[in-house]
mmCIF file of C-alpha atoms and ligand atoms in Angstrom:
data_model
loop_
_atom_site.group_PDB
_atom_site.id
_atom_site.type_symbol
_atom_site.label_atom_id
_atom_site.label_comp_id
_atom_site.label_asym_id
_atom_site.label_seq_id
_atom_site.Cartn_x
_atom_site.Cartn_y
_atom_site.Cartn_z
ATOM 1 C CA MET A 230 105.841 54.234 115.722
ATOM 2 C CA THR A 231 108.051 56.739 113.927
ATOM 3 C CA MET A 232 106.773 57.486 110.413
ATOM 4 C CA LYS A 233 109.507 57.377 107.812
ATOM 5 C CA ILE A 234 109.176 59.897 104.988
ATOM 6 C CA ALA A 235 111.348 59.619 101.879
ATOM 7 C CA VAL A 236 111.923 63.113 100.529
ATOM 8 C CA LEU A 237 112.741 63.565 96.834
ATOM 9 C CA PRO A 238 113.162 67.288 96.036
ATOM 10 C CA GLY A 239 114.006 66.637 92.361
ATOM 11 C CA ASP A 240 114.791 69.496 89.997
ATOM 12 C CA GLY A 241 114.128 73.193 89.440
ATOM 13 C CA ILE A 242 111.783 74.729 91.998
ATOM 14 C CA GLY A 243 111.388 71.229 93.485
ATOM 15 C CA THR A 244 114.225 71.877 95.927
ATOM 16 C CA GLU A 245 112.860 75.333 96.877
ATOM 17 C CA ILE A 246 109.285 74.247 97.629
ATOM 18 C CA VAL A 247 110.227 70.988 99.355
ATOM 19 C CA ALA A 248 112.464 72.972 101.740
ATOM 20 C CA GLU A 249 109.347 74.864 102.903
ATOM 21 C CA ALA A 250 107.349 71.654 103.343
ATOM 22 C CA ILE A 251 110.165 70.225 105.469
ATOM 23 C CA LYS A 252 110.085 73.353 107.639
ATOM 24 C CA VAL A 253 106.374 72.714 108.249
ATOM 25 C CA LEU A 254 106.998 69.042 109.105
ATOM 26 C CA HIS A 255 109.665 70.029 111.610
ATOM 27 C CA VAL A 256 107.303 72.448 113.348
ATOM 28 C CA LEU A 257 104.685 69.696 113.592
ATOM 29 C CA ARG A 258 107.290 67.430 115.153
ATOM 30 C CA GLU A 259 108.631 70.039 117.583
ATOM 31 C CA ASP A 260 105.375 71.704 118.613
ATOM 32 C CA PHE A 261 102.661 69.106 118.007
ATOM 33 C CA GLY A 262 104.373 65.787 118.658
ATOM 34 C CA LEU A 263 104.303 64.421 115.109
ATOM 35 C CA ASP A 264 106.443 61.290 115.272
ATOM 36 C CA MET A 265 108.305 61.277 111.968
ATOM 37 C CA GLU A 266 111.724 61.322 110.398
ATOM 38 C CA THR A 267 112.797 62.289 106.902
ATOM 39 C CA GLU A 268 115.523 61.062 104.581
ATOM 40 C CA GLU A 269 116.388 62.607 101.225
ATOM 41 C CA ALA A 270 117.222 60.909 97.936
ATOM 42 C CA LEU A 271 117.851 61.922 94.344
ATOM 43 C CA ILE A 272 115.403 61.661 91.469
ATOM 44 C CA GLY A 273 115.059 63.119 87.978
ATOM 45 C CA GLY A 274 117.701 65.326 86.395
ATOM 46 C CA ALA A 275 119.565 65.781 89.669
ATOM 47 C CA ALA A 276 119.846 62.003 89.972
ATOM 48 C CA TYR A 277 120.952 61.675 86.342
ATOM 49 C CA ASP A 278 123.703 64.271 86.865
ATOM 50 C CA ALA A 279 124.984 62.532 89.992
ATOM 51 C CA THR A 280 124.546 58.864 89.045
ATOM 52 C CA GLY A 281 123.809 58.583 85.301
ATOM 53 C CA THR A 282 120.199 57.451 85.835
ATOM 54 C CA PRO A 283 117.065 59.460 86.704
ATOM 55 C CA PHE A 284 115.855 56.700 89.045
ATOM 56 C CA PRO A 285 118.749 55.236 91.086
ATOM 57 C CA GLU A 286 118.338 51.923 92.858
ATOM 58 C CA ALA A 287 119.074 53.632 96.212
ATOM 59 C CA THR A 288 116.085 55.929 95.681
ATOM 60 C CA LEU A 289 113.776 53.012 94.935
ATOM 61 C CA LYS A 290 114.997 51.187 98.053
ATOM 62 C CA LEU A 291 114.492 54.233 100.273
ATOM 63 C CA CYS A 292 110.960 54.748 98.905
ATOM 64 C CA GLN A 293 110.071 51.070 99.333
ATOM 65 C CA ALA A 294 111.228 51.154 102.957
ATOM 66 C CA ALA A 295 109.475 54.453 103.751
ATOM 67 C CA ASP A 296 105.876 54.880 104.939
ATOM 68 C CA ALA A 297 105.329 57.736 102.471
ATOM 69 C CA VAL A 298 107.156 59.705 99.786
ATOM 70 C CA LEU A 299 107.208 63.486 99.401
ATOM 71 C CA LEU A 300 108.224 64.629 95.925
ATOM 72 C CA GLY A 301 108.980 68.115 94.566
ATOM 73 C CA ALA A 302 109.152 68.046 90.772
ATOM 74 C CA VAL A 303 111.401 66.721 88.045
ATOM 75 C CA GLY A 304 112.573 67.886 84.642
ATOM 76 C CA GLY A 305 113.999 70.891 82.883
ATOM 77 C CA PRO A 306 115.476 72.031 79.560
ATOM 78 C CA LYS A 307 118.954 70.847 80.540
ATOM 79 C CA TRP A 308 117.865 67.203 80.256
ATOM 80 C CA GLU A 309 115.577 67.488 77.214
ATOM 81 C CA PRO A 310 118.222 66.383 74.690
ATOM 82 C CA LEU A 311 118.686 63.086 76.582
ATOM 83 C CA ASP A 312 117.372 59.801 75.256
ATOM 84 C CA TYR A 313 113.759 59.167 76.344
ATOM 85 C CA SER A 314 114.883 56.379 78.714
ATOM 86 C CA LEU A 315 117.177 58.750 80.643
ATOM 87 C CA ARG A 316 114.848 61.734 80.914
ATOM 88 C CA PRO A 317 113.921 62.953 84.424
ATOM 89 C CA GLU A 318 110.236 62.123 83.829
ATOM 90 C CA ARG A 319 111.159 58.443 83.417
ATOM 91 C CA GLY A 320 112.278 58.492 87.050
ATOM 92 C CA LEU A 321 108.849 59.618 88.141
ATOM 93 C CA LEU A 322 106.962 57.118 85.969
ATOM 94 C CA GLY A 323 109.290 54.371 87.187
ATOM 95 C CA LEU A 324 108.585 55.239 90.799
ATOM 96 C CA ARG A 325 104.809 55.259 90.270
ATOM 97 C CA ALA A 326 104.964 51.878 88.566
ATOM 98 C CA GLU A 327 107.392 50.264 91.061
ATOM 99 C CA LEU A 328 105.333 51.346 94.054
ATOM 100 C CA GLU A 329 102.061 50.444 92.236
ATOM 101 C CA LEU A 330 100.567 53.848 92.935
ATOM 102 C CA PHE A 331 97.390 53.261 90.939
ATOM 103 C CA ALA A 332 95.116 55.842 92.558
ATOM 104 C CA ASN A 333 95.837 59.504 91.939
ATOM 105 C CA LEU A 334 93.731 61.883 94.029
ATOM 106 C CA ARG A 335 93.698 65.481 92.901
ATOM 107 C CA PRO A 336 91.538 67.881 94.850
ATOM 108 C CA ALA A 337 90.669 71.168 93.155
ATOM 109 C CA ILE A 338 89.669 73.664 95.802
ATOM 110 C CA LEU A 339 89.212 77.364 95.238
ATOM 111 C CA TYR A 340 90.203 79.332 98.305
ATOM 112 C CA PRO A 341 87.750 82.214 98.755
ATOM 113 C CA GLN A 342 90.697 84.617 99.050
ATOM 114 C CA LEU A 343 91.767 83.689 95.501
ATOM 115 C CA VAL A 344 88.512 84.025 93.570
ATOM 116 C CA ALA A 345 90.033 86.874 91.561
ATOM 117 C CA ALA A 346 92.975 84.672 90.509
ATOM 118 C CA SER A 347 90.739 82.276 88.522
ATOM 119 C CA THR A 348 90.214 82.876 84.819
ATOM 120 C CA LEU A 349 86.533 81.972 85.254
ATOM 121 C CA LYS A 350 83.811 84.262 86.595
ATOM 122 C CA ALA A 351 83.568 84.383 90.400
ATOM 123 C CA GLU A 352 80.001 83.007 90.456
ATOM 124 C CA VAL A 353 81.070 79.936 88.438
ATOM 125 C CA VAL A 354 84.007 78.981 90.674
ATOM 126 C CA SER A 355 83.479 80.435 94.150
ATOM 127 C CA GLY A 356 83.109 77.638 96.684
ATOM 128 C CA LEU A 357 84.568 75.093 94.266
ATOM 129 C CA ASP A 358 85.679 71.880 96.003
ATOM 130 C CA ILE A 359 85.958 68.824 93.777
ATOM 131 C CA MET A 360 88.097 65.699 93.851
ATOM 132 C CA ILE A 361 89.329 64.075 90.661
ATOM 133 C CA ILE A 362 90.500 60.487 90.945
ATOM 134 C CA ARG A 363 92.678 59.321 88.091
ATOM 135 C CA GLU A 364 93.739 55.729 87.469
ATOM 136 C CA LEU A 365 97.529 56.031 87.286
ATOM 137 C CA THR A 366 99.164 52.758 86.322
ATOM 138 C CA GLY A 367 97.019 51.436 83.471
ATOM 139 C CA GLY A 368 95.203 52.584 80.350
ATOM 140 C CA ILE A 369 96.707 53.863 77.131
ATOM 141 C CA TYR A 370 99.906 55.151 78.791
ATOM 142 C CA PHE A 371 100.923 51.590 79.622
ATOM 143 C CA GLY A 372 98.939 49.343 77.207
ATOM 144 C CA GLN A 373 100.711 46.986 74.806
ATOM 145 C CA PRO A 374 101.259 46.815 71.898
ATOM 146 C CA ARG A 375 102.590 50.308 71.401
ATOM 147 C CA GLY A 376 105.114 51.786 69.082
ATOM 148 C CA ARG A 377 105.922 53.128 65.658
ATOM 149 C CA ARG A 378 106.620 51.285 62.440
ATOM 150 C CA VAL A 379 106.602 51.605 58.689
ATOM 151 C CA ASN A 380 103.817 49.649 57.017
ATOM 152 C CA ALA A 381 103.848 47.610 53.801
ATOM 153 C CA ASP A 382 103.031 50.752 51.765
ATOM 154 C CA GLY A 383 106.072 52.522 53.209
ATOM 155 C CA GLU A 384 103.912 54.797 55.360
ATOM 156 C CA ARG A 385 104.831 55.582 58.990
ATOM 157 C CA GLU A 386 102.352 54.385 61.609
ATOM 158 C CA GLY A 387 102.051 55.078 65.329
ATOM 159 C CA PHE A 388 99.878 53.055 67.692
ATOM 160 C CA ASN A 389 98.954 52.709 71.362
ATOM 161 C CA THR A 390 96.536 50.430 73.168
ATOM 162 C CA LEU A 391 93.835 51.365 75.630
ATOM 163 C CA TYR A 392 93.671 48.348 77.924
ATOM 164 C CA TYR A 393 92.119 47.696 81.337
ATOM 165 C CA LYS A 394 91.380 44.473 83.150
ATOM 166 C CA GLU A 395 88.331 44.501 85.347
ATOM 167 C CA SER A 396 90.401 44.137 88.528
ATOM 168 C CA GLU A 397 92.184 47.407 87.707
ATOM 169 C CA ILE A 398 88.857 49.180 87.232
ATOM 170 C CA ARG A 399 87.381 47.625 90.339
ATOM 171 C CA ARG A 400 90.205 48.718 92.681
ATOM 172 C CA ILE A 401 90.120 52.354 91.525
ATOM 173 C CA GLY A 402 86.311 52.151 91.759
ATOM 174 C CA HIS A 403 86.502 51.209 95.434
ATOM 175 C CA ILE A 404 88.869 54.116 96.172
ATOM 176 C CA ALA A 405 86.491 56.483 94.384
ATOM 177 C CA PHE A 406 83.364 55.305 96.204
ATOM 178 C CA GLN A 407 85.138 55.388 99.571
ATOM 179 C CA THR A 408 86.375 58.914 98.861
ATOM 180 C CA ALA A 409 82.831 59.981 97.941
ATOM 181 C CA GLN A 410 81.569 58.490 101.214
ATOM 182 C CA LYS A 411 83.879 60.869 103.097
ATOM 183 C CA ARG A 412 82.592 63.838 101.083
ATOM 184 C CA ASN A 413 79.165 64.632 99.611
ATOM 185 C CA ARG A 414 78.426 61.066 98.430
ATOM 186 C CA ARG A 415 78.218 61.852 94.721
ATOM 187 C CA LEU A 416 80.483 60.106 92.224
ATOM 188 C CA CYS A 417 80.660 60.852 88.504
ATOM 189 C CA SER A 418 82.447 58.194 86.455
ATOM 190 C CA VAL A 419 83.862 59.605 83.225
ATOM 191 C CA ASP A 420 84.247 57.377 80.167
ATOM 192 C CA LYS A 421 83.719 57.219 76.410
ATOM 193 C CA ALA A 422 81.518 54.144 76.534
ATOM 194 C CA ASN A 423 79.689 55.118 73.351
ATOM 195 C CA VAL A 424 82.852 54.644 71.265
ATOM 196 C CA LEU A 425 85.489 52.661 73.198
ATOM 197 C CA GLU A 426 84.814 49.064 74.286
ATOM 198 C CA CYS A 427 87.429 49.358 77.011
ATOM 199 C CA THR A 428 85.512 52.170 78.686
ATOM 200 C CA GLU A 429 82.229 50.327 78.127
ATOM 201 C CA LEU A 430 83.782 47.738 80.473
ATOM 202 C CA TRP A 431 84.847 50.608 82.768
ATOM 203 C CA ARG A 432 81.215 51.728 83.069
ATOM 204 C CA GLU A 433 79.941 48.173 83.594
ATOM 205 C CA VAL A 434 82.420 47.533 86.425
ATOM 206 C CA MET A 435 81.702 50.908 88.080
ATOM 207 C CA ILE A 436 78.000 49.954 88.168
ATOM 208 C CA GLU A 437 78.883 46.589 89.728
ATOM 209 C CA VAL A 438 81.094 48.232 92.385
ATOM 210 C CA SER A 439 78.341 50.755 93.150
ATOM 211 C CA LYS A 440 76.171 47.939 94.566
ATOM 212 C CA GLU A 441 78.528 47.869 97.578
ATOM 213 C CA TYR A 442 78.048 51.600 98.181
ATOM 214 C CA PRO A 443 74.290 52.243 98.191
ATOM 215 C CA ASP A 444 74.843 55.526 100.055
ATOM 216 C CA VAL A 445 76.787 57.009 97.105
ATOM 217 C CA GLU A 446 74.951 58.362 94.069
ATOM 218 C CA LEU A 447 76.741 57.195 90.897
ATOM 219 C CA SER A 448 76.405 59.044 87.583
ATOM 220 C CA HIS A 449 78.200 58.631 84.251
ATOM 221 C CA MET A 450 79.436 61.227 81.796
ATOM 222 C CA TYR A 451 81.232 61.030 78.462
ATOM 223 C CA VAL A 452 84.661 62.616 78.645
ATOM 224 C CA ASP A 453 83.968 65.272 76.006
ATOM 225 C CA ASN A 454 80.933 66.470 77.935
ATOM 226 C CA ALA A 455 82.869 66.286 81.221
ATOM 227 C CA ALA A 456 85.521 68.643 79.817
ATOM 228 C CA MET A 457 82.798 71.065 78.804
ATOM 229 C CA GLN A 458 80.938 70.815 82.118
ATOM 230 C CA LEU A 459 84.149 71.415 84.101
ATOM 231 C CA VAL A 460 84.468 74.885 82.644
ATOM 232 C CA ARG A 461 80.703 75.558 82.325
ATOM 233 C CA ALA A 462 79.475 74.540 85.776
ATOM 234 C CA PRO A 463 82.251 72.842 87.784
ATOM 235 C CA LYS A 464 80.396 73.000 91.097
ATOM 236 C CA GLN A 465 77.982 70.285 89.917
ATOM 237 C CA PHE A 466 80.747 67.736 90.673
ATOM 238 C CA ASP A 467 81.770 66.213 93.996
ATOM 239 C CA VAL A 468 84.086 63.287 93.118
ATOM 240 C CA MET A 469 85.026 62.299 89.554
ATOM 241 C CA VAL A 470 86.761 59.034 88.654
ATOM 242 C CA THR A 471 88.300 58.253 85.298
ATOM 243 C CA GLU A 472 90.981 56.370 83.414
ATOM 244 C CA ASN A 473 94.587 57.506 83.145
ATOM 245 C CA MET A 474 94.659 59.736 80.064
ATOM 246 C CA PHE A 475 91.208 61.281 80.555
ATOM 247 C CA GLY A 476 92.195 62.011 84.164
ATOM 248 C CA ASP A 477 95.486 63.577 83.135
ATOM 249 C CA ILE A 478 93.688 66.062 80.925
ATOM 250 C CA LEU A 479 90.611 66.748 83.071
ATOM 251 C CA SER A 480 92.595 67.278 86.283
ATOM 252 C CA ASP A 481 94.861 69.900 84.687
ATOM 253 C CA CYS A 482 91.746 71.614 83.383
ATOM 254 C CA ALA A 483 90.218 71.558 86.889
ATOM 255 C CA ALA A 484 93.472 72.872 88.348
ATOM 256 C CA MET A 485 93.216 76.068 86.399
ATOM 257 C CA LEU A 486 89.722 76.736 87.763
ATOM 258 C CA THR A 487 91.403 77.433 91.087
ATOM 259 C CA GLY A 488 93.650 80.244 89.903
ATOM 260 C CA SER A 489 97.138 78.795 90.095
ATOM 261 C CA ILE A 490 98.752 75.439 89.578
ATOM 262 C CA GLY A 491 100.966 76.421 92.526
ATOM 263 C CA MET A 492 98.067 75.774 94.930
ATOM 264 C CA LEU A 493 97.208 72.170 94.133
ATOM 265 C CA PRO A 494 98.471 69.078 95.943
ATOM 266 C CA SER A 495 98.041 65.450 94.952
ATOM 267 C CA ALA A 496 98.255 61.983 96.422
ATOM 268 C CA SER A 497 99.109 58.769 94.576
ATOM 269 C CA LEU A 498 98.193 55.716 96.622
ATOM 270 C CA ASP A 499 98.807 51.994 96.498
ATOM 271 C CA LYS A 500 96.353 49.342 97.672
ATOM 272 C CA ASN A 501 97.433 49.746 101.315
ATOM 273 C CA GLY A 502 97.106 53.524 101.361
ATOM 274 C CA LYS A 503 100.875 54.044 101.195
ATOM 275 C CA GLY A 504 101.552 56.878 98.865
ATOM 276 C CA MET A 505 103.565 59.491 97.134
ATOM 277 C CA PHE A 506 102.535 63.100 97.677
ATOM 278 C CA GLU A 507 103.476 65.903 95.328
ATOM 279 C CA PRO A 508 102.304 69.216 93.914
ATOM 280 C CA ILE A 509 100.662 68.765 90.532
ATOM 281 C CA HIS A 510 102.927 71.313 88.863
ATOM 282 C CA GLY A 511 106.352 70.701 87.339
ATOM 283 C CA SER A 512 109.808 72.096 87.981
ATOM 284 C CA ALA A 513 108.984 75.564 86.567
ATOM 285 C CA PRO A 514 112.364 76.292 84.939
ATOM 286 C CA ASP A 515 111.172 79.810 84.074
ATOM 287 C CA ILE A 516 111.191 80.850 87.762
ATOM 288 C CA THR A 517 113.787 78.478 89.226
ATOM 289 C CA GLY A 518 116.340 80.099 91.534
ATOM 290 C CA GLN A 519 114.378 83.335 91.933
ATOM 291 C CA GLY A 520 112.810 82.457 95.280
ATOM 292 C CA VAL A 521 109.312 83.256 94.002
ATOM 293 C CA ALA A 522 107.729 79.799 93.585
ATOM 294 C CA ASN A 523 104.534 79.124 95.508
ATOM 295 C CA PRO A 524 105.201 76.399 98.108
ATOM 296 C CA ILE A 525 101.520 75.951 99.058
ATOM 297 C CA ALA A 526 100.814 72.963 96.760
ATOM 298 C CA THR A 527 103.730 71.103 98.351
ATOM 299 C CA ILE A 528 102.751 72.068 101.897
ATOM 300 C CA LEU A 529 99.166 70.939 101.188
ATOM 301 C CA SER A 530 100.636 67.679 99.819
ATOM 302 C CA VAL A 531 102.093 67.132 103.300
ATOM 303 C CA ALA A 532 98.568 67.609 104.704
ATOM 304 C CA MET A 533 97.305 64.936 102.281
ATOM 305 C CA MET A 534 100.153 62.649 103.389
ATOM 306 C CA LEU A 535 99.139 62.999 107.023
ATOM 307 C CA ARG A 536 95.467 62.431 106.198
ATOM 308 C CA TYR A 537 95.771 59.508 103.771
ATOM 309 C CA SER A 538 98.947 57.630 104.725
ATOM 310 C CA PHE A 539 99.237 58.409 108.455
ATOM 311 C CA ASN A 540 95.543 58.736 109.328
ATOM 312 C CA ASP A 541 96.363 61.971 111.149
ATOM 313 C CA ALA A 542 93.452 64.287 110.371
ATOM 314 C CA VAL A 543 94.317 66.573 113.294
ATOM 315 C CA ASN A 544 97.704 67.653 111.955
ATOM 316 C CA ALA A 545 96.370 67.678 108.370
ATOM 317 C CA ASP A 546 93.657 70.120 109.485
ATOM 318 C CA ARG A 547 96.301 72.214 111.252
ATOM 319 C CA ILE A 548 98.249 72.646 108.017
ATOM 320 C CA GLU A 549 95.174 73.445 105.933
ATOM 321 C CA LYS A 550 93.965 76.014 108.468
ATOM 322 C CA ALA A 551 97.416 77.606 108.625
ATOM 323 C CA VAL A 552 97.453 77.986 104.823
ATOM 324 C CA THR A 553 94.038 79.660 104.975
ATOM 325 C CA ALA A 554 95.237 81.937 107.776
ATOM 326 C CA ALA A 555 98.332 82.992 105.805
ATOM 327 C CA LEU A 556 96.133 83.810 102.813
ATOM 328 C CA ASP A 557 93.692 85.673 105.083
ATOM 329 C CA ALA A 558 96.613 87.718 106.376
ATOM 330 C CA GLY A 559 97.248 88.800 102.777
ATOM 331 C CA TYR A 560 100.416 86.831 101.975
ATOM 332 C CA ARG A 561 100.649 85.987 98.267
ATOM 333 C CA THR A 562 103.373 84.562 96.054
ATOM 334 C CA ALA A 563 103.589 86.201 92.617
ATOM 335 C CA ASP A 564 101.354 83.610 90.893
ATOM 336 C CA ILE A 565 98.380 84.460 93.144
ATOM 337 C CA ALA A 566 99.098 88.107 93.900
ATOM 338 C CA SER A 567 96.514 90.794 93.291
ATOM 339 C CA GLN A 568 96.121 94.437 94.299
ATOM 340 C CA GLY A 569 96.398 95.111 98.017
ATOM 341 C CA THR A 570 98.103 91.819 98.920
ATOM 342 C CA LEU A 571 101.583 91.305 100.364
ATOM 343 C CA LYS A 572 103.867 90.003 97.619
ATOM 344 C CA THR A 573 105.761 87.184 99.305
ATOM 345 C CA GLY A 574 108.690 84.992 98.283
ATOM 346 C CA THR A 575 108.831 81.205 98.642
ATOM 347 C CA SER A 576 110.553 81.172 102.000
ATOM 348 C CA ALA A 577 108.490 84.040 103.440
ATOM 349 C CA MET A 578 105.298 82.167 102.480
ATOM 350 C CA GLY A 579 106.606 79.101 104.326
ATOM 351 C CA ASP A 580 107.356 81.329 107.342
ATOM 352 C CA ALA A 581 103.863 82.876 107.219
ATOM 353 C CA ILE A 582 102.281 79.405 107.257
ATOM 354 C CA ILE A 583 104.515 78.355 110.152
ATOM 355 C CA ALA A 584 103.627 81.510 112.083
ATOM 356 C CA ALA A 585 99.942 80.651 111.575
ATOM 357 C CA LEU A 586 100.570 77.061 112.705
ATOM 358 C CA ARG A 587 102.129 78.324 115.931
ATOM 359 C CA ALA A 588 99.584 81.095 116.533
HETATM 360 P P1 LIG B 841 105.278 73.635 85.112
HETATM 361 O O1 LIG B 841 104.150 73.154 85.956
HETATM 362 O O2 LIG B 841 106.642 73.425 85.639
HETATM 363 O O3 LIG B 841 105.091 75.208 84.866
HETATM 364 C C1 LIG B 841 103.972 75.743 84.185
HETATM 365 C C2 LIG B 841 103.828 77.231 84.579
HETATM 366 O O4 LIG B 841 103.357 77.315 85.921
HETATM 367 C C3 LIG B 841 105.151 78.004 84.538
HETATM 368 O O5 LIG B 841 104.913 79.304 84.079
HETATM 369 C C4 LIG B 841 105.594 78.023 85.983
HETATM 370 O O6 LIG B 841 106.399 79.140 86.333
HETATM 371 C C5 LIG B 841 104.256 78.053 86.728
HETATM 372 N N1 LIG B 841 104.363 77.385 88.023
HETATM 373 C C6 LIG B 841 104.432 76.032 88.235
HETATM 374 N N2 LIG B 841 104.543 75.780 89.545
HETATM 375 C C7 LIG B 841 104.533 76.966 90.171
HETATM 376 C C8 LIG B 841 104.628 77.375 91.535
HETATM 377 N N3 LIG B 841 104.747 76.462 92.530
HETATM 378 N N4 LIG B 841 104.584 78.678 91.820
HETATM 379 C C9 LIG B 841 104.455 79.589 90.856
HETATM 380 N N5 LIG B 841 104.352 79.290 89.546
HETATM 381 C C10 LIG B 841 104.409 77.996 89.211
HETATM 382 O O7 LIG B 841 105.105 72.961 83.682
HETATM 383 P P2 LIG B 841 106.049 73.016 82.395
HETATM 384 O O8 LIG B 841 106.682 74.378 82.278
HETATM 385 O O9 LIG B 841 105.234 72.495 81.291
HETATM 386 O O10 LIG B 841 107.180 71.943 82.678
HETATM 387 C C11 LIG B 841 108.466 72.251 83.208
HETATM 388 C C12 LIG B 841 109.218 70.950 83.475
HETATM 389 O O11 LIG B 841 108.538 70.226 84.519
HETATM 390 C C13 LIG B 841 109.264 69.995 82.286
HETATM 391 O O12 LIG B 841 110.526 69.382 82.256
HETATM 392 C C14 LIG B 841 108.185 68.968 82.577
HETATM 393 O O13 LIG B 841 108.437 67.721 81.990
HETATM 394 C C15 LIG B 841 108.260 68.889 84.075
HETATM 395 N N6 LIG B 841 107.033 68.436 84.747
HETATM 396 C C16 LIG B 841 107.218 67.683 85.859
HETATM 397 C C17 LIG B 841 106.108 67.284 86.594
HETATM 398 C C18 LIG B 841 106.344 66.509 87.857
HETATM 399 O O14 LIG B 841 107.454 66.448 88.320
HETATM 400 N N7 LIG B 841 105.308 65.938 88.456
HETATM 401 C C19 LIG B 841 104.820 67.680 86.206
HETATM 402 C C20 LIG B 841 104.679 68.494 85.078
HETATM 403 C C21 LIG B 841 105.809 68.875 84.367
#
């Protein structure tokens, strides 16, 4: 059956890096028999400019009909003055919510060739390979009531609600345990159970779910300690699972352990394993149009798509090995360049990965 991929390049460097990922997909189709077709749609600022909304109905329909979604990035200074409801980022949040993409998988892997690009000492990060699983459609980013008001004393107040039902915790728990089963069978659940009742429930439910996975070792850590441990001794972790806001913060922190945000892919999955795949970085307005953006995070997002949505580990491995081979050959975009490497533009990096795929 032909796999249908909805492609949403978005804004800024989104269009530049997605073009390289598409090149890789085409090579897999031509040379390795990958049965897929792609169709593009607008999202974010580009969609707002063309249609007056950052999340057009046609884009939602295409994504709903597709087997997977590949996204570049959205946003940029041009759209910052817009009302909150029309901002490019609303398009992305809308898509995540509409497709019920509750499980966000963010691997943080340090390629041995890039040890020098990390801000941490080589012995702390070399060999790093962790997976952070963030709950993506619940928690304080979505909880009601929320808002701002002026109280009876005339003082301004702002408030948000941290809310989870046990079914939401349970389903992300299952994803986390199953991911740990495919790795080193260690899962650390991050919460703030000593202070927040909602995450006390989180811990309770994680313990209940763990009974179904006796082969996985479950541990718990408070989020403040987890932040500290991620920069002190990150290799102690295998898989981490946490609620939406904690995961947002911890996964960006983990990203930087690996040297560049331009290296890291992500997957956001629904309950059937259908997903949206995207680099974790944004639209990088500061380097847009210069042809220097690193396309590797997006190309590795395609590998995650093949692995998680299409169950095609063979082609996923091919992509990951080709990225390693291109790095071994010394190709580096500006964000990961160091002395003695070949400074490479966006398109040339895509070509180097394709050459390695075909080698
Ligand atoms: P950013 O991730 O776009 O950029 C942060 C820094 O990393 C910049 O210096 C940028 O040049 C660099 N960078 C990012 N990706 C790179 C790549 N592939 N290669 C080389 N360098 C890269 O974050 P920001 O500057 O805070 O945000 C810019 C815009 O992107 C904002 O409008 C923001 O809302 C949006 N954003 C979108 C997403 C998304 O679409 N998922 C995520 C984060 C931010």
